Amino acid sequence: MNIGICYFPNGFPNDNFWKRVSYKAGVNLASSYMEINGNSGLSMRINAGLGLPVFKGKVNVGVFYDRMRLKKEFWTET
């Protein structure tokens, strides 16, 4: 499941750099593609970014936090 938003606080002005910046955020929840000893898991990603105006286009810059949890406990004490 993915959900995201993109916010343009000043619409699409042409006057200055900072008024043309856009803000982005999103969340992703998915079954993990990784499997350890037959044990799969769930993956969660949260991201945020900026769309920076460059000439007549935009450069998108972002950061994310990614976390995976196994469905069963993998580490066991002996």
PDB file of C-alpha atoms in Angstrom:
ATOM      1  CA  MET A   1       0.000   0.000   0.000  1.00  0.00           C
ATOM      2  CA  ASN A   2       1.378   3.420  -0.971  1.00  0.00           C
ATOM      3  CA  ILE A   3       0.139   6.875  -0.079  1.00  0.00           C
ATOM      4  CA  GLY A   4       1.755  10.221  -0.761  1.00  0.00           C
ATOM      5  CA  ILE A   5       1.167  13.919  -1.088  1.00  0.00           C
ATOM      6  CA  CYS A   6       2.792  16.754  -3.021  1.00  0.00           C
ATOM      7  CA  TYR A   7       2.197  20.331  -1.852  1.00  0.00           C
ATOM      8  CA  PHE A   8       2.772  23.500  -3.889  1.00  0.00           C
ATOM      9  CA  PRO A   9       2.299  26.322  -1.320  1.00  0.00           C
ATOM     10  CA  ASN A  10       2.289  29.125  -3.902  1.00  0.00           C
ATOM     11  CA  GLY A  11       0.851  27.366  -6.944  1.00  0.00           C
ATOM     12  CA  PHE A  12       3.177  27.734  -9.925  1.00  0.00           C
ATOM     13  CA  PRO A  13       4.647  31.264  -9.697  1.00  0.00           C
ATOM     14  CA  ASN A  14       7.557  32.433 -11.833  1.00  0.00           C
ATOM     15  CA  ASP A  15       8.979  35.157  -9.618  1.00  0.00           C
ATOM     16  CA  ASN A  16      11.545  33.655  -7.199  1.00  0.00           C
ATOM     17  CA  PHE A  17      13.278  30.401  -6.299  1.00  0.00           C
ATOM     18  CA  TRP A  18      11.754  29.750  -2.846  1.00  0.00           C
ATOM     19  CA  LYS A  19       8.166  30.350  -3.991  1.00  0.00           C
ATOM     20  CA  ARG A  20       8.578  27.594  -6.606  1.00  0.00           C
ATOM     21  CA  VAL A  21       9.768  24.872  -4.187  1.00  0.00           C
ATOM     22  CA  SER A  22       7.359  21.926  -3.758  1.00  0.00           C
ATOM     23  CA  TYR A  23       7.146  19.587  -0.743  1.00  0.00           C
ATOM     24  CA  LYS A  24       6.548  15.831  -0.868  1.00  0.00           C
ATOM     25  CA  ALA A  25       5.869  13.105   1.705  1.00  0.00           C
ATOM     26  CA  GLY A  26       4.792   9.474   1.575  1.00  0.00           C
ATOM     27  CA  VAL A  27       4.373   6.139   3.332  1.00  0.00           C
ATOM     28  CA  ASN A  28       4.793   2.632   1.901  1.00  0.00           C
ATOM     29  CA  LEU A  29       3.779  -0.648   3.590  1.00  0.00           C
ATOM     30  CA  ALA A  30       4.552  -3.918   1.799  1.00  0.00           C
ATOM     31  CA  SER A  31       5.434  -7.563   2.179  1.00  0.00           C
ATOM     32  CA  SER A  32       9.204  -7.783   2.131  1.00  0.00           C
ATOM     33  CA  TYR A  33      10.969  -9.372  -0.825  1.00  0.00           C
ATOM     34  CA  MET A  34      13.639 -10.653   1.580  1.00  0.00           C
ATOM     35  CA  GLU A  35      13.443 -14.043   3.258  1.00  0.00           C
ATOM     36  CA  ILE A  36      15.748 -15.275   6.051  1.00  0.00           C
ATOM     37  CA  ASN A  37      15.666 -19.004   6.897  1.00  0.00           C
ATOM     38  CA  GLY A  38      12.176 -19.255   5.366  1.00  0.00           C
ATOM     39  CA  ASN A  39      10.929 -16.332   7.454  1.00  0.00           C
ATOM     40  CA  SER A  40       9.542 -13.335   5.543  1.00  0.00           C
ATOM     41  CA  GLY A  41       8.514  -9.981   6.929  1.00  0.00           C
ATOM     42  CA  LEU A  42       6.819  -6.640   6.480  1.00  0.00           C
ATOM     43  CA  SER A  43       8.539  -3.533   5.188  1.00  0.00           C
ATOM     44  CA  MET A  44       7.652   0.066   6.091  1.00  0.00           C
ATOM     45  CA  ARG A  45       9.133   3.159   4.427  1.00  0.00           C
ATOM     46  CA  ILE A  46       8.509   6.818   5.283  1.00  0.00           C
ATOM     47  CA  ASN A  47       9.895   9.471   2.955  1.00  0.00           C
ATOM     48  CA  ALA A  48      10.036  13.241   2.585  1.00  0.00           C
ATOM     49  CA  GLY A  49      11.459  15.477  -0.092  1.00  0.00           C
ATOM     50  CA  LEU A  50      11.675  18.761  -1.913  1.00  0.00           C
ATOM     51  CA  GLY A  51      11.209  19.637  -5.565  1.00  0.00           C
ATOM     52  CA  LEU A  52      13.817  22.317  -6.248  1.00  0.00           C
ATOM     53  CA  PRO A  53      13.361  24.486  -9.344  1.00  0.00           C
ATOM     54  CA  VAL A  54      16.284  24.350 -11.790  1.00  0.00           C
ATOM     55  CA  PHE A  55      16.062  26.280 -15.063  1.00  0.00           C
ATOM     56  CA  LYS A  56      12.713  25.202 -16.565  1.00  0.00           C
ATOM     57  CA  GLY A  57      12.418  21.949 -14.604  1.00  0.00           C
ATOM     58  CA  LYS A  58      12.759  20.532 -11.088  1.00  0.00           C
ATOM     59  CA  VAL A  59      15.299  18.418  -9.245  1.00  0.00           C
ATOM     60  CA  ASN A  60      13.728  16.166  -6.629  1.00  0.00           C
ATOM     61  CA  VAL A  61      15.704  15.577  -3.418  1.00  0.00           C
ATOM     62  CA  GLY A  62      14.484  13.215  -0.732  1.00  0.00           C
ATOM     63  CA  VAL A  63      15.274  11.224   2.388  1.00  0.00           C
ATOM     64  CA  PHE A  64      13.666   8.062   3.670  1.00  0.00           C
ATOM     65  CA  TYR A  65      13.526   5.754   6.674  1.00  0.00           C
ATOM     66  CA  ASP A  66      13.128   2.068   5.880  1.00  0.00           C
ATOM     67  CA  ARG A  67      12.285  -0.621   8.450  1.00  0.00           C
ATOM     68  CA  MET A  68      11.658  -4.366   8.070  1.00  0.00           C
ATOM     69  CA  ARG A  69      10.205  -6.656  10.712  1.00  0.00           C
ATOM     70  CA  LEU A  70      10.175 -10.443  10.458  1.00  0.00           C
ATOM     71  CA  LYS A  71       6.871 -12.204  11.066  1.00  0.00           C
ATOM     72  CA  LYS A  72       8.552 -14.667  13.447  1.00  0.00           C
ATOM     73  CA  GLU A  73      11.388 -13.899  15.820  1.00  0.00           C
ATOM     74  CA  PHE A  74      14.627 -14.714  14.008  1.00  0.00           C
ATOM     75  CA  TRP A  75      17.123 -14.377  16.852  1.00  0.00           C
ATOM     76  CA  THR A  76      16.852 -16.946  19.625  1.00  0.00           C
ATOM     77  CA  GLU A  77      19.015 -17.298  22.693  1.00  0.00           C
ATOM     78  CA  THR A  78      20.703 -20.639  23.335  1.00  0.00           C
TER      79      THR A  78
END
